[in-house]
XYZ file of C-alpha atoms in Angstrom:
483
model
C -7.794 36.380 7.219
C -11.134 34.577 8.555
C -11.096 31.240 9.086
C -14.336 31.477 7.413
C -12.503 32.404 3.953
C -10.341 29.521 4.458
C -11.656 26.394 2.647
C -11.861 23.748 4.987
C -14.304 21.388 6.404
C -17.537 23.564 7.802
C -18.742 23.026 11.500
C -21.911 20.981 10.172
C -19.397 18.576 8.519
C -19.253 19.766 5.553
C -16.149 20.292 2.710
C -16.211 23.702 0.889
C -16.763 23.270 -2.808
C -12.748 24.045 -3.451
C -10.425 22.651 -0.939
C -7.850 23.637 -3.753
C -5.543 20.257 -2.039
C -4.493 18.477 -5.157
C -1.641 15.633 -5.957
C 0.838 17.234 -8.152
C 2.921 14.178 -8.231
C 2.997 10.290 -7.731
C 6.150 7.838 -7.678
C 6.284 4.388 -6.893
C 9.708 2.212 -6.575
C 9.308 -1.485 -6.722
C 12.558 -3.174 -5.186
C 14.312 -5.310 -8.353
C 13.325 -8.539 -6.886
C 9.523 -10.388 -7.518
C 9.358 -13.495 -5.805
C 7.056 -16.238 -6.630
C 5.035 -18.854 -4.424
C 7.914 -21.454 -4.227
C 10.106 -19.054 -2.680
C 8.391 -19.387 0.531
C 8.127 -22.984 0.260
C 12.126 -23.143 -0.355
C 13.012 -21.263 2.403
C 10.406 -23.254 4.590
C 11.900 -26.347 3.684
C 15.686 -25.442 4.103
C 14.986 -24.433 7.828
C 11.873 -26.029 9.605
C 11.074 -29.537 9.656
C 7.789 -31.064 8.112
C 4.536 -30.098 10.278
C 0.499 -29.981 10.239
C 0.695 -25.958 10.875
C 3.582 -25.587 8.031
C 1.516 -27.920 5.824
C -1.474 -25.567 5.768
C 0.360 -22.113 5.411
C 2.082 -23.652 2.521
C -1.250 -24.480 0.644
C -2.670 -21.417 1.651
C -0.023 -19.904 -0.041
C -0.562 -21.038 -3.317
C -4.211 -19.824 -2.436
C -3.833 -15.789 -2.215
C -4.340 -15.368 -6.083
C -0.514 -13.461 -5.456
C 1.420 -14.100 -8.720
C 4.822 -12.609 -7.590
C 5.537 -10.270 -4.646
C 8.254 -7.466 -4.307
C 11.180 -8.340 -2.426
C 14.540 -6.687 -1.766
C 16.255 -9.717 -2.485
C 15.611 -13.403 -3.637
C 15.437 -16.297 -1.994
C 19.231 -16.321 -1.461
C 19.396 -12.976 0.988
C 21.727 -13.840 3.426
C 20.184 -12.492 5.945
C 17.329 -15.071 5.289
C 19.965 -17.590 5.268
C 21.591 -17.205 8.032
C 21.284 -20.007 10.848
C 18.370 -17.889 12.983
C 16.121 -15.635 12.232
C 17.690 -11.754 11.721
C 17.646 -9.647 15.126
C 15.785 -5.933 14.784
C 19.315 -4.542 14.860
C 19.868 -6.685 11.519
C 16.389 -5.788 9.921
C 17.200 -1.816 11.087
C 20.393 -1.882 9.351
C 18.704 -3.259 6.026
C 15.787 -0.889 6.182
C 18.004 1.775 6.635
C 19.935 1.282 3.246
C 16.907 -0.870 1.390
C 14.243 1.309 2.620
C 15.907 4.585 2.540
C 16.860 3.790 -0.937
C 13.770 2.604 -2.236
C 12.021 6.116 -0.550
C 14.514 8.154 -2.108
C 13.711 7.012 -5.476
C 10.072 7.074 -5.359
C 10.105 10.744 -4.122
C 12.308 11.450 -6.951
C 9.701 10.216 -9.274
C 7.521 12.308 -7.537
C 9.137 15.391 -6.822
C 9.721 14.957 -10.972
C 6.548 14.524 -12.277
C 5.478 17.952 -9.959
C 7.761 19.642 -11.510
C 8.888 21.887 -8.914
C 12.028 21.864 -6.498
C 12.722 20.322 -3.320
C 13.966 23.962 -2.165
C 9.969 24.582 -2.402
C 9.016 21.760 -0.435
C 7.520 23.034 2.856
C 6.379 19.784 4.992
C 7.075 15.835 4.906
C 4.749 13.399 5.877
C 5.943 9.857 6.291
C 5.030 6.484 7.138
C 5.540 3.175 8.082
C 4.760 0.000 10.567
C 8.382 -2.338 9.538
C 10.988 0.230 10.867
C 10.790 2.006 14.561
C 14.362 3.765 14.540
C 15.276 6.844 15.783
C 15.624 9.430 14.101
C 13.127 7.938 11.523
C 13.853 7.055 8.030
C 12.664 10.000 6.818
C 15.554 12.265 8.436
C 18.260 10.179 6.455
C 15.714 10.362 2.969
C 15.308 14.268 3.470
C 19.752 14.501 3.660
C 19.887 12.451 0.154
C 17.135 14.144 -1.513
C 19.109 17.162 -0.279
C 15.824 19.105 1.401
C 16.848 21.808 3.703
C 17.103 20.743 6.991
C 14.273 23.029 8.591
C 11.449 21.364 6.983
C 8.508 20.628 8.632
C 8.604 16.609 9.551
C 5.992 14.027 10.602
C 6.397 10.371 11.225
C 3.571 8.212 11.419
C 3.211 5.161 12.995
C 0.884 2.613 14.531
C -1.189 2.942 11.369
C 0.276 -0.283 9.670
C -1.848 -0.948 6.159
C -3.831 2.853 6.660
C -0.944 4.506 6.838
C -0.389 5.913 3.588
C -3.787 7.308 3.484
C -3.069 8.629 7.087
C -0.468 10.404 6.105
C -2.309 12.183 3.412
C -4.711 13.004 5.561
C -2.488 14.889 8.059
C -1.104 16.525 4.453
C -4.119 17.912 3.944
C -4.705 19.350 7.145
C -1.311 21.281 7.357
C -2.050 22.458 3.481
C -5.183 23.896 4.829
C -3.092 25.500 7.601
C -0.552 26.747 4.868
C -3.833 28.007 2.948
C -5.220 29.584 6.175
C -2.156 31.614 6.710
C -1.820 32.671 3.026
C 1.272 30.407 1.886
C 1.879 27.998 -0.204
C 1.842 24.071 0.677
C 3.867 21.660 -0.933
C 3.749 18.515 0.769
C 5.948 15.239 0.693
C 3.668 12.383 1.503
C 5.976 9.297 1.546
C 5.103 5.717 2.710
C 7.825 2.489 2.786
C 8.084 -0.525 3.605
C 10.123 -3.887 4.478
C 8.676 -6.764 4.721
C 9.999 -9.563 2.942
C 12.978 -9.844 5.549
C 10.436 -10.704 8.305
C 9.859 -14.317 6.404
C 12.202 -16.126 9.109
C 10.355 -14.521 12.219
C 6.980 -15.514 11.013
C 8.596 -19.220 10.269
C 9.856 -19.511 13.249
C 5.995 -18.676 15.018
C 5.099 -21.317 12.767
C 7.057 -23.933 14.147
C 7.069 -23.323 17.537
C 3.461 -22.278 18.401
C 1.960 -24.847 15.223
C 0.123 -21.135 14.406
C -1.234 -20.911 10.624
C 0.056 -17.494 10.146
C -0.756 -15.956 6.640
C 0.968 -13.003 6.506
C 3.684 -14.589 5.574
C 1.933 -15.663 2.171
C 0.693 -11.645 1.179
C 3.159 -8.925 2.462
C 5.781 -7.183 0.105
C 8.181 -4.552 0.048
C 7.723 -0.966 -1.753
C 8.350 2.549 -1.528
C 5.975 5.384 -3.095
C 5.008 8.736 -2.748
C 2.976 12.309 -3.793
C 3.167 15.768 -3.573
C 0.396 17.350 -2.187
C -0.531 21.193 -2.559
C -2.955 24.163 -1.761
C -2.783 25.785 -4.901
C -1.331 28.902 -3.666
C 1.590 30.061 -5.595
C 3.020 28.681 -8.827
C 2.013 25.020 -10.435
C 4.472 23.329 -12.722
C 2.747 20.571 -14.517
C -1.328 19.525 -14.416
C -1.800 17.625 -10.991
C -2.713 14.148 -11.251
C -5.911 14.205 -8.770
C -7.727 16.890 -6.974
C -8.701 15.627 -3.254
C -12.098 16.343 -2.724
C -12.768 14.863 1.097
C -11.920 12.600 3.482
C -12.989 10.424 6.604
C -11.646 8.562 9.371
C -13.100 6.078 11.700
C -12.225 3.277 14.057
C -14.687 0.345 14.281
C -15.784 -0.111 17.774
C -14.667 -2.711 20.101
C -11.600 -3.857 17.157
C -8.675 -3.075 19.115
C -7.416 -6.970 19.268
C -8.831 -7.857 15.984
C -5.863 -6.328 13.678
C -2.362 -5.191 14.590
C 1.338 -5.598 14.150
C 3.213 -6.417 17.282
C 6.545 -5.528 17.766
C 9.086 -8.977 18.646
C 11.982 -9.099 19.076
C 12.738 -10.335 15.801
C 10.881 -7.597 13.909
C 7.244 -7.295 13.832
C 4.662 -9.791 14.283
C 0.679 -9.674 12.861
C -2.117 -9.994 14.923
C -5.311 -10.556 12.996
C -8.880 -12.427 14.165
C -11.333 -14.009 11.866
C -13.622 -11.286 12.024
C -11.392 -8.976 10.038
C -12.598 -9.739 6.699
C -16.633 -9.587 7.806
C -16.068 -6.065 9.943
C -13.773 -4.161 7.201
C -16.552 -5.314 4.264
C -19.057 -3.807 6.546
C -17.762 -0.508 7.846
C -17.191 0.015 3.752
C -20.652 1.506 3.065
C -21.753 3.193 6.312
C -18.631 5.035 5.825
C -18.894 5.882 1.931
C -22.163 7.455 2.972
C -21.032 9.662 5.196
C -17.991 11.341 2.886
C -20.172 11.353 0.212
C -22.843 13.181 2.156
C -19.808 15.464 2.999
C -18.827 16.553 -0.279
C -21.258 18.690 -2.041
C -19.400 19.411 -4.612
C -19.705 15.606 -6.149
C -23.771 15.931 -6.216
C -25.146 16.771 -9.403
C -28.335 17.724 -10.152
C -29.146 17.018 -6.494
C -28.403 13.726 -6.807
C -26.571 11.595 -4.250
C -24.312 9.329 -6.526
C -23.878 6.003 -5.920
C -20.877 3.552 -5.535
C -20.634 2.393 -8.673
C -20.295 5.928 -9.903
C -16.666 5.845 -8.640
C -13.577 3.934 -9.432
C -12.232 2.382 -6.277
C -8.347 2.436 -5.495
C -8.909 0.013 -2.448
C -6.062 -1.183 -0.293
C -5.441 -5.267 -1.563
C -4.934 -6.744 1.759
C -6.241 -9.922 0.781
C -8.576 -11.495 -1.810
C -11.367 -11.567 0.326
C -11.849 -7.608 1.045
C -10.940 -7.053 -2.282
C -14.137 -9.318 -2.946
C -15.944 -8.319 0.228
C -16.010 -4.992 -0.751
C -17.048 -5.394 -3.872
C -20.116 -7.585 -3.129
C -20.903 -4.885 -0.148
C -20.739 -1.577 -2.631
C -21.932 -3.594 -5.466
C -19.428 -2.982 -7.888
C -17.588 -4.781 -10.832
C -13.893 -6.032 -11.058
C -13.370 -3.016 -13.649
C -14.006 -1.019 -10.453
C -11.875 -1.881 -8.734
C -9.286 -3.306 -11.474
C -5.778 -1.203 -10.115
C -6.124 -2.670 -6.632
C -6.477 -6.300 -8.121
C -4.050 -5.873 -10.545
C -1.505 -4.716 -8.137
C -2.477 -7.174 -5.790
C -1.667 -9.961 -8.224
C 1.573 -8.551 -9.287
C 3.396 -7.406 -6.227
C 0.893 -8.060 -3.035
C -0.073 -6.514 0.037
C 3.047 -3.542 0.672
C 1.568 -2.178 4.041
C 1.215 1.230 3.721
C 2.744 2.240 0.463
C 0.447 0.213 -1.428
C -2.771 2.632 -1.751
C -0.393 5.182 -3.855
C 0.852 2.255 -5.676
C -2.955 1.638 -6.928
C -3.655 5.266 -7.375
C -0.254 5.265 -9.745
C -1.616 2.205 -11.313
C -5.455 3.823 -11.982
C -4.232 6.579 -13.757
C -3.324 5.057 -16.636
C -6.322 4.599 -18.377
C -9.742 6.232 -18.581
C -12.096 5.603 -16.223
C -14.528 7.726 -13.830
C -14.093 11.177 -13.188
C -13.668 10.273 -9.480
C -12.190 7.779 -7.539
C -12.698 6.918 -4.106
C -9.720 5.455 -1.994
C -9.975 3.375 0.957
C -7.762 1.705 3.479
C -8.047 -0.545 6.583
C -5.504 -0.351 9.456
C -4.836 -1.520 12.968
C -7.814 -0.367 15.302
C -9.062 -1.487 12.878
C -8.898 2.368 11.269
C -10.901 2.808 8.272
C -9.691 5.617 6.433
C -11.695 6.848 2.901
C -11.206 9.851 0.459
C -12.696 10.960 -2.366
C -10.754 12.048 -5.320
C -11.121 13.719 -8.934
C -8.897 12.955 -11.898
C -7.036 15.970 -13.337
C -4.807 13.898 -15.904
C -4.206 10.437 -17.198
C -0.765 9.339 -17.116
C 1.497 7.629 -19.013
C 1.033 4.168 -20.809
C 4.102 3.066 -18.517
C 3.054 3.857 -14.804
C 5.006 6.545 -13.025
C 6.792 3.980 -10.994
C 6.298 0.467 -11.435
C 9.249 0.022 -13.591
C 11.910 -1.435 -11.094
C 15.091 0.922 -10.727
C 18.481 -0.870 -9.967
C 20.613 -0.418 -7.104
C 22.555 2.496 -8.531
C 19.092 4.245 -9.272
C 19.244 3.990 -12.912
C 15.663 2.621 -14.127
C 16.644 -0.618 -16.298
C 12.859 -1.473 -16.744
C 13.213 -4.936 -16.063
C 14.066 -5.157 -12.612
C 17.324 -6.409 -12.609
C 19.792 -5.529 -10.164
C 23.508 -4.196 -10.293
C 26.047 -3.407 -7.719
C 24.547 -5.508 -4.721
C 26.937 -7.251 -2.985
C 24.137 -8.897 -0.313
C 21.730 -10.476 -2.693
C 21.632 -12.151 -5.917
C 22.046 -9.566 -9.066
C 19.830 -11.458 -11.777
C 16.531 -9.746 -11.419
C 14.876 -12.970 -12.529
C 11.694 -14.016 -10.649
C 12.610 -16.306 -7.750
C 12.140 -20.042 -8.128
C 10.428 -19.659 -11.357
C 8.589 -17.246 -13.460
C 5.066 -16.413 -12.448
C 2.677 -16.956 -15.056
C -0.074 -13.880 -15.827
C -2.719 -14.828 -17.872
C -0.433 -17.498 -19.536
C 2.583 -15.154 -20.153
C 5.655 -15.732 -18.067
C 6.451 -12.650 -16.258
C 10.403 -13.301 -15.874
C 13.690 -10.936 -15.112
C 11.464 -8.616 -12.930
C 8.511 -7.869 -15.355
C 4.940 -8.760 -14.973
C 2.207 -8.687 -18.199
C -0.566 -6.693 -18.238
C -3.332 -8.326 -16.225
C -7.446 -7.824 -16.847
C -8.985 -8.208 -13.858
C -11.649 -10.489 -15.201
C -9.102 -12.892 -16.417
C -7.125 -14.152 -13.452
C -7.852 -17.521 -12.584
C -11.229 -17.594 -13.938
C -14.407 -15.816 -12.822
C -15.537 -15.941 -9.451
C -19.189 -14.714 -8.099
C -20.145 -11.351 -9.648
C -17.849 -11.201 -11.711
C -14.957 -10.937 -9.561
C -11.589 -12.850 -10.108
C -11.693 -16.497 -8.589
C -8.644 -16.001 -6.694
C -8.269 -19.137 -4.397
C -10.791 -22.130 -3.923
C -11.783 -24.427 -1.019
C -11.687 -23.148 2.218
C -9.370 -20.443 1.240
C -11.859 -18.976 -1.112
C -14.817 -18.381 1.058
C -13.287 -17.370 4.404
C -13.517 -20.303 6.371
C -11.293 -21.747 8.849
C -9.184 -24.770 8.979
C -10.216 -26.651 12.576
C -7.200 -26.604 14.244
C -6.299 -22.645 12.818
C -8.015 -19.858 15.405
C -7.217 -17.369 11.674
C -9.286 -16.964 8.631
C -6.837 -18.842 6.090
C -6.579 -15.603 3.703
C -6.926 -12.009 5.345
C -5.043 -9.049 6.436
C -5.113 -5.575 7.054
């Protein structure tokens, strides 16, 4: 067969008019635990005396416009409890039973709503920036699913925040290989992470170096994944979104600007106050480009335009979710998913971006969607996608399931003998739009609601310095952003 017969990305550039790549499946597993603002500020006060640097993370944190974040446990874990700060052979051993867990149910989800059977599966694609053991996470989440042992693995990492989108990016290359060599593709693209348990480390920075660290105020835990296939051989159920193209990039001269150092408690973020100002920026040069790329989504001759899209954007923080939207010109019904998932659960690294495209699904919208994601490099990464379905009323995922991997709905938690088994929303319900979102659930949330209106339209999400990027004196970080 000719590599010309293939589709595949032409030598000018180019995407063929039919990649046939398409997601034939999305799950998403919150972990039974949303956390509220105070939790912070409890464990804060319980461990680390009064200071000016603890002071100003603590107000930023009520500043984020995060109602609740996902946690693995409340703020009772032991092993946030506990005299120090965990040790990576502590966090390793929790990711390995939290993480694996939470992985295994969100492919489930997937692998479900495909339709197909993990005897068909031909690849695996995962991802993520809070675990580093070896063998990965994935090789332990491929025995439980119970996936022949000869598939075709990749683990990612160094991608932290871009890594989900990375990893459906290398998906789509080795479905085009699949496609090239006449076989079917069905692709498990799988993204997790653990973050919560990192809460001491970044503490403990706090207090000793008087830092004003913030991503100790955003970051979450979640697992979620897709199937991703070439079309070649039998389909089970409609797929969910066609992929249409995709682009990469690194911003020049970035390296030190965004990353997530390893420590030897965990992981630690690096992140400049140019981050917010260089991601907004890179946004449209890089839409151009794709766009230019992908015949197929001109009509008429017509270049479309931003707007023309819904936009599942990566939430790493209130002001690129606002940055972007100013620099592309769009509305908070644009990009509505990313700040409603935002809001509810916060910034989950890498497994977020499938968490929005879950979330984006459920109701009309566009008939395409672009996707973006910012990463360590700082990586840009940016897709273009076209809806096949809707889904359900209730999103493929972001019901909690328990720790026997029943879904209860409500996020409780039963059978845990390391962390509190109430499900309830830790030191105090968060409150959506005036509804108290307690025992694990979280209300529906309009966009154009929360908190008020900001410029444009978008959601006023923190105010004072918080609000428009600037820096406290004595903080060398812009008081709201990550990747």
């Amino acid at each position: 067969m000719s590599p010309s017969a293939v589709p595949a990305p032409t030598a000018n550039g180019h995407f063929e008019n039919d990649l046939n790549l398409s997601l034939l499946g999305l799950g998403v597993e919150y972990p039974p635990f949303l956390v509220g603002p105070e939790a912070l500020e409890t464990l804060a006060n319980r461990f680390y005396p009064p200071s000016p640097a603890l002071k100003k993370v603590l107000s930023i944190n009520r500043l984020t416009g995060i109602e609740t974040r996902a946690a693995v446990g409340d703020v009772n874990h032991p092993l946030v409890n506990k005299p120090d700060a965990p040790s990576i052979k502590e966090l390793n051993a929790l990711f390995r039973e939290e993480g694996v867990r939470l992985s295994v149910n969100a492919c489930k989800k997937a692998i479900g709503e495909w339709g197909g059977s993990v005897d068909e599966i031909t690849h695996i694609v995962s991802t993520t920036c809070t675990n580093s053991a070896n063998p990965g996470f994935d090789h332990y989440v491929v025995k439980q699913l119970g996936i022949r042992s000869s598939v075709e693995k990749i683990l990612l990492h160094g991608i932290g925040c871009s890594g989900g989108m990375a990893a459906m990016r290398a998906a789509a290359h080795l479905a085009l290989g699949s496609s090239y060599q006449q076989k079917p593709a069905r692709i498990l693209v799988l993204a997790c992470e653990i973050s919560s348990v990192l809460v001491r480390s970044e503490l403990d920075s706090i207090n000793d170096e008087q830092a004003t660290r913030v991503g100790v105020c955003l970051f979450s835990d979640c697992a979620s994944a897709t199937i991703l296939g070439n079309g070649i051989g039998g389909e089970f159920a409609e797929p969910v979104y066609d992929l249409l193209g995709w682009k990469h990039q690194v911003i020049d001269d970035t390296d030190e600007d965004l990353g997530f150092d390893v420590d030897p408690l965990g992981w630690k973020v690096v992140l400049t106050q140019r981050v917010p100002t260089l991601a907004s920026a890179a946004v449209s040069p890089c839409f151009q480009d794709l766009i230019q790329s992908v015949p197929e989504i001109h009509k008429d001759g017509q270049t479309p335009m931003a707007a023309d899209f819904d936009w599942a954007l990566h939430p790493g923080g209130s002001l690129i979710i606002t940055g972007v939207q100013q620099a592309m010109k769009l509305t908070p019904e644009h990009l509505r998913a990313s700040y409603e998932i935002y809001m509810k659960y916060g910034n989950s690294s890498s497994a977020t971006i499938l968490s929005v495209l879950n979330k984006l699904r459920e109701s009309e919208g566009k008939d395409q969607v672009i996707a973006c994601a910012f990463g360590p490099g700082i990586a840009l990464e940016m897709m273009v996608l076209k809806r096949r379905k809707l889904g359900p009323t209730t999103s493929n995922g972001l019901e909690h399931t328990d720790l026997n991997g029943s879904s209860n709905g409500n996020g409780a938690s039963n059978g845990s003998d390391d962390m509190e088994s109430n499900g309830s929303v830790t030191e105090g319900a968060a409150v959506v739009n005036g509804h108290s979102g307690v025992n694990g659930t979280t209300p529906e949330v309009n966009p154009t609601e929360m908190n008020g209106s900001g410029p444009n339209g978008a959601p006023k999400v923190a105010s004072g310095p918080a609000a428009n990027g600037e820096q406290d004196e004595e903080s060398s970080l812009p008081v709201e952003e990550l990747d």
